[in-house]
Coordinates of C-alpha atoms in Angstrom, one line a residue:
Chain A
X1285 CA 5.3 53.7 -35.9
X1286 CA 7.1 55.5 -38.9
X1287 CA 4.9 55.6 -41.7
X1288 CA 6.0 55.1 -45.2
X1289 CA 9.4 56.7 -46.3
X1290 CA 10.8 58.1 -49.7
X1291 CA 14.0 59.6 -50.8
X1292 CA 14.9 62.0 -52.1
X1293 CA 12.1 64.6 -51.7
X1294 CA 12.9 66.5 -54.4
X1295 CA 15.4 65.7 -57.5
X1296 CA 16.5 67.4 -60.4
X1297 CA 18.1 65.5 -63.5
X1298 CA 18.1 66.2 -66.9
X1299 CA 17.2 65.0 -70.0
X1300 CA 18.9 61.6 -70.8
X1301 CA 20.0 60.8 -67.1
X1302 CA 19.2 57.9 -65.1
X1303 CA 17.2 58.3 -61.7
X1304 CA 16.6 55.9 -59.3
X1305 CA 14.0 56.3 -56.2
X1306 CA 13.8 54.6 -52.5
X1307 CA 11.0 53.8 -50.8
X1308 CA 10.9 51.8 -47.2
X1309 CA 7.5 50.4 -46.4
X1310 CA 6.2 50.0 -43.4
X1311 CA 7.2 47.9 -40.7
X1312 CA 5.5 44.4 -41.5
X1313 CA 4.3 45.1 -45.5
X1314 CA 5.2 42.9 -47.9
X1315 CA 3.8 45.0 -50.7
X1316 CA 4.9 48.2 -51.9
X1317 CA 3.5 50.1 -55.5
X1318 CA 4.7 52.9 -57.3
X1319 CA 2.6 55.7 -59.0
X1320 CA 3.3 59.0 -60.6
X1321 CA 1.1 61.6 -60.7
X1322 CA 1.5 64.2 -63.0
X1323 CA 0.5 67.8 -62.3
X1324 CA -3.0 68.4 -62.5
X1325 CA -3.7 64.3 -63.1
X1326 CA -4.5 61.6 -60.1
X1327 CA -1.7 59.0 -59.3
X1328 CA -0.9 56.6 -62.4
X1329 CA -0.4 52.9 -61.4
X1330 CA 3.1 51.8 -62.2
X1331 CA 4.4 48.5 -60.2
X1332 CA 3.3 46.5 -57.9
X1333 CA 5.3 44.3 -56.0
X1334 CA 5.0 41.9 -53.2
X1335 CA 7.8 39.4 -51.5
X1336 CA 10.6 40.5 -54.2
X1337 CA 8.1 39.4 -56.8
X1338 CA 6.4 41.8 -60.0
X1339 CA 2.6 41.1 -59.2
X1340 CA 1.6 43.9 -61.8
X1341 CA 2.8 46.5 -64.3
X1342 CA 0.7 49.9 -65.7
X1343 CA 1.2 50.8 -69.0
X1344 CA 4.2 52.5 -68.6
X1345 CA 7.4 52.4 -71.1
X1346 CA 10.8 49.8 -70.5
X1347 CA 12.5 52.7 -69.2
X1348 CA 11.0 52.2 -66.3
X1349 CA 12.0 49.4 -63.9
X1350 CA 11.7 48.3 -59.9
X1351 CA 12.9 46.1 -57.6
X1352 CA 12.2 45.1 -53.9
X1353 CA 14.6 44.0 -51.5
X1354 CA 14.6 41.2 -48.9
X1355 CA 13.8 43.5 -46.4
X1356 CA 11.0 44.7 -48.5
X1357 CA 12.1 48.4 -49.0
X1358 CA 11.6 48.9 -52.8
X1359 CA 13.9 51.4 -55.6
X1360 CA 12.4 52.3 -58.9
X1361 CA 14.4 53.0 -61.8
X1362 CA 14.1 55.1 -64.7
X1363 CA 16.4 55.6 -67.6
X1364 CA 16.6 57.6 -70.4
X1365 CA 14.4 60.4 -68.8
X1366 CA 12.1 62.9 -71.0
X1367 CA 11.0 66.3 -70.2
X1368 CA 7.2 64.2 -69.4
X1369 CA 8.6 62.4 -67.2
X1370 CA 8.5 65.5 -64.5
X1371 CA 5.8 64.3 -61.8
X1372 CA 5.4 63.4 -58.6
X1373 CA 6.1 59.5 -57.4
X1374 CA 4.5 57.7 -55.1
X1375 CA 4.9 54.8 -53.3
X1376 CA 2.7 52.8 -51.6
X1377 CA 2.7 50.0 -49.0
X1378 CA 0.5 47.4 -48.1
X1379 CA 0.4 44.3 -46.1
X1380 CA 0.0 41.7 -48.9
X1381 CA -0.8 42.1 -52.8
X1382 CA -4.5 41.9 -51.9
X1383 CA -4.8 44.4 -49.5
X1384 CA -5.9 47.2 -51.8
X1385 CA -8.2 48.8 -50.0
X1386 CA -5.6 49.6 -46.9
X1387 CA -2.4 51.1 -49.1
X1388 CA -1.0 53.8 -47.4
X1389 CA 1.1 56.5 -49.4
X1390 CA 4.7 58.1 -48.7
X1391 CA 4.6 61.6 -49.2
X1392 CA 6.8 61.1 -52.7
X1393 CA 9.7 62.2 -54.6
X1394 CA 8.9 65.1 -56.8
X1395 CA 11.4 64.9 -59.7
X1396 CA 11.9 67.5 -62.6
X1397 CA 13.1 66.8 -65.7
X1398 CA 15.6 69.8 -67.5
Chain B
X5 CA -9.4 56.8 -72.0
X6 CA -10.1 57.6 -68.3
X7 CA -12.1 55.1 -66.5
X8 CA -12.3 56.8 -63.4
X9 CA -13.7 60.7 -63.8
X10 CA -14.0 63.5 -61.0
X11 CA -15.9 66.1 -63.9
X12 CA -15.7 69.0 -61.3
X13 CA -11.9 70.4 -60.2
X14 CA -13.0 72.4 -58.0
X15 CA -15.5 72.9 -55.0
X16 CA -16.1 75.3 -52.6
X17 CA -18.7 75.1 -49.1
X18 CA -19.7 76.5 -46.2
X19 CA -18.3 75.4 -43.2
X20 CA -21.3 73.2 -41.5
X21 CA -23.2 72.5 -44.6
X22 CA -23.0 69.5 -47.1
X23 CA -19.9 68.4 -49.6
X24 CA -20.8 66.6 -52.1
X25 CA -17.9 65.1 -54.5
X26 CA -18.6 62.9 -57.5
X27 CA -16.9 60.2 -59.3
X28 CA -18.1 58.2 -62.9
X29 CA -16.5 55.2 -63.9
X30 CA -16.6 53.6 -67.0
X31 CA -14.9 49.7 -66.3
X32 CA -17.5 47.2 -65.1
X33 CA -15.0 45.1 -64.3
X34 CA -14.1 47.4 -61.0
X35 CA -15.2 45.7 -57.5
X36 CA -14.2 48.6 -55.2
X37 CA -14.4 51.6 -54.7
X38 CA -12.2 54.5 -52.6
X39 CA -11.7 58.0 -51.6
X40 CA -8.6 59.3 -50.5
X41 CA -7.7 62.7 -49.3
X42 CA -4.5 64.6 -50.1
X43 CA -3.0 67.9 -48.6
X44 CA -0.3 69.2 -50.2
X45 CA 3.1 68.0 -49.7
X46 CA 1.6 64.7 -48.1
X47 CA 0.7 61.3 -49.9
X48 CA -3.1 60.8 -50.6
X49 CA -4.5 59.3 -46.7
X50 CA -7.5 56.9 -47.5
X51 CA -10.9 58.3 -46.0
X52 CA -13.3 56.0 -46.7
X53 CA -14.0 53.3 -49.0
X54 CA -17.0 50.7 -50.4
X55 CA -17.1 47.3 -51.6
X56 CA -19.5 47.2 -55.3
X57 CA -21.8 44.2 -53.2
X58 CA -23.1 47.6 -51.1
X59 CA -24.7 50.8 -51.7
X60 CA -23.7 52.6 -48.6
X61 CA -21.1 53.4 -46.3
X62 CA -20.6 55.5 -43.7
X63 CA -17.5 56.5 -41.3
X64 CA -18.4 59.2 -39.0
X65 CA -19.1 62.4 -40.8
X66 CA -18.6 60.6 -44.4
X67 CA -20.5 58.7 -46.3
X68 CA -20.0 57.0 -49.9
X69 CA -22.8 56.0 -51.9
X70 CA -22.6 53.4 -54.9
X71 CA -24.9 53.3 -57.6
X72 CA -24.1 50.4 -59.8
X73 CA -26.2 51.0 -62.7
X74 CA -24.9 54.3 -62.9
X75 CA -21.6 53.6 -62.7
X76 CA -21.7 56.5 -60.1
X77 CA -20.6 57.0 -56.7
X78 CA -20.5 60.4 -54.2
X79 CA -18.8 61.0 -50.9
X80 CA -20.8 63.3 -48.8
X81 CA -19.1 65.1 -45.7
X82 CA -21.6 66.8 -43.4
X83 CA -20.6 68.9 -41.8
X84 CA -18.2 70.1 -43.7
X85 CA -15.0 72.0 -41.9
X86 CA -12.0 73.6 -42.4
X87 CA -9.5 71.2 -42.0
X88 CA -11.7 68.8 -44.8
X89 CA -10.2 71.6 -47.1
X90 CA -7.9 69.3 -49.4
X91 CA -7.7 67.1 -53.2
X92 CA -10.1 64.5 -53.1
X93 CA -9.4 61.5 -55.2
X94 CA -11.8 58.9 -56.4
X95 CA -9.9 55.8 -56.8
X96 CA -11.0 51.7 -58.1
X97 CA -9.7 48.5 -57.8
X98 CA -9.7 45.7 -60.6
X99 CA -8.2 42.6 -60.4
X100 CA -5.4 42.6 -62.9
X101 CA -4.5 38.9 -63.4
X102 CA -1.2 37.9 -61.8
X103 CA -1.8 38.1 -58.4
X104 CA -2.5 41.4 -58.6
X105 CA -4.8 44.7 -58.0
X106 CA -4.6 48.1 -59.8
X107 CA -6.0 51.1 -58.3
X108 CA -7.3 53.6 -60.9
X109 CA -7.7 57.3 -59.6
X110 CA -9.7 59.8 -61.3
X111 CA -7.5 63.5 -61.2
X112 CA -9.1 64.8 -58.3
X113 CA -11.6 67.3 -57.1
X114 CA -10.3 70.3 -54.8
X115 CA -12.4 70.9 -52.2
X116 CA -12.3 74.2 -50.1
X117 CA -14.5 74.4 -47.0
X118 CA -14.5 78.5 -45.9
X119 CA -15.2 79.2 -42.7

């Protein structure tokens, strides 16, 4: 069974762009999350969703936004992108919003901000 | 203010003896408890995990503990090996209102088992 899936790998935008980030969950999760992680930090909690639905939101500025799709796969937007927002992004599926003890991780998108 | 602390970045072990990583947390309010392992280039995996109701758990060669009052829990591996070499993170889970958990993850301790 495929595991969970991100694209790009890697991406490389500069200062004032807009990026946008895939994620495909696997086969049968409703629930996908997104974290960043920072160099040197652990993950950061940024959205949680679960049947198309926002079930939670980390403390993270408007400039970032999500969205799942009927088929559950799941994009995360950010605009207006700083030098700080360099990091590695995660995404994480599960099979409902309570299942947080068995999310399993995509190997991420590693974006660098010019 | 982080709720979830890994104090030491770094560990290093013999191969066949005891790890020992550490995690403090501060939020009360956290009901569960996990450990994930990350090699680079790969999402974190979960290893093991406990629920704040026990003390103990064990999955083969790892074991967390819990200590409540401490707001303290440990993953031992024994023995260690090799291929345990890797970022451990210390992650909790709080119910966030909504519908909703958030995991919290401390920043990791590296752990290098040498053979």
């Amino acid at each position: 069974d495929a595991g969970v899936t991100q694209s790009p790998t890697h991406l490389i935008k500069t200062r004032g762009q807009h990026v946008t980030l895939r994620c495909s969950p696997i086969s049968g999760h409703k629930s996908v999350s997104w974290y960043q992680q920072v160099l040197g930090q652990g993950p950061q909690f940024i959205f949680q969703y679960y049947e198309k639905e926002e079930r939670g939101r980390g403390n993270f500025p408007d400039r970032f936004s999500a969205r799942q799709f009927p088929n559950y796969s799941s994009e995360l937007n950010v605009n207006a992108l700083l030098l700080g927002d360099s990091a590695l992004y995660l995404c994480a599926s599960s099979l409902d919003w309570s299942a947080y003890n068995e999310q399993f991780f995509g190997p991420g998108t590693r974006l660098t901000v010019l | 203010d982080q709720q979830v602390k890994q104090n030491s970045p770094s560990l290093s072990v013999q191969e066949g003896r005891i790890s020992i990583l550490n995690c403090d947390y501060t939020n009360s309010m956290f009901d569960y408890f996990l450990w994930y392992k990350k090699y680079p280039a790969e999402g974190p995996t979960f290893l093991i995990s406990i629920s704040s109701i026990k003390d103990k758990n064990e999955d083969g060669r790892f074991t967390v503990f819990l200590n409540k009052s401490a707001k303290h829990l440990s993953l031992h591996i024994v023995p260690s090996q090799p291929g345990d070499s890797a970022v451990y993170f210390c992650a909790a889970s709080a119910y966030s209102g909504a519908g909703s958990y958030q995991l919290t993850f401390g920043k990791g301790t590296k752990l290098s088992v040498i053979p």
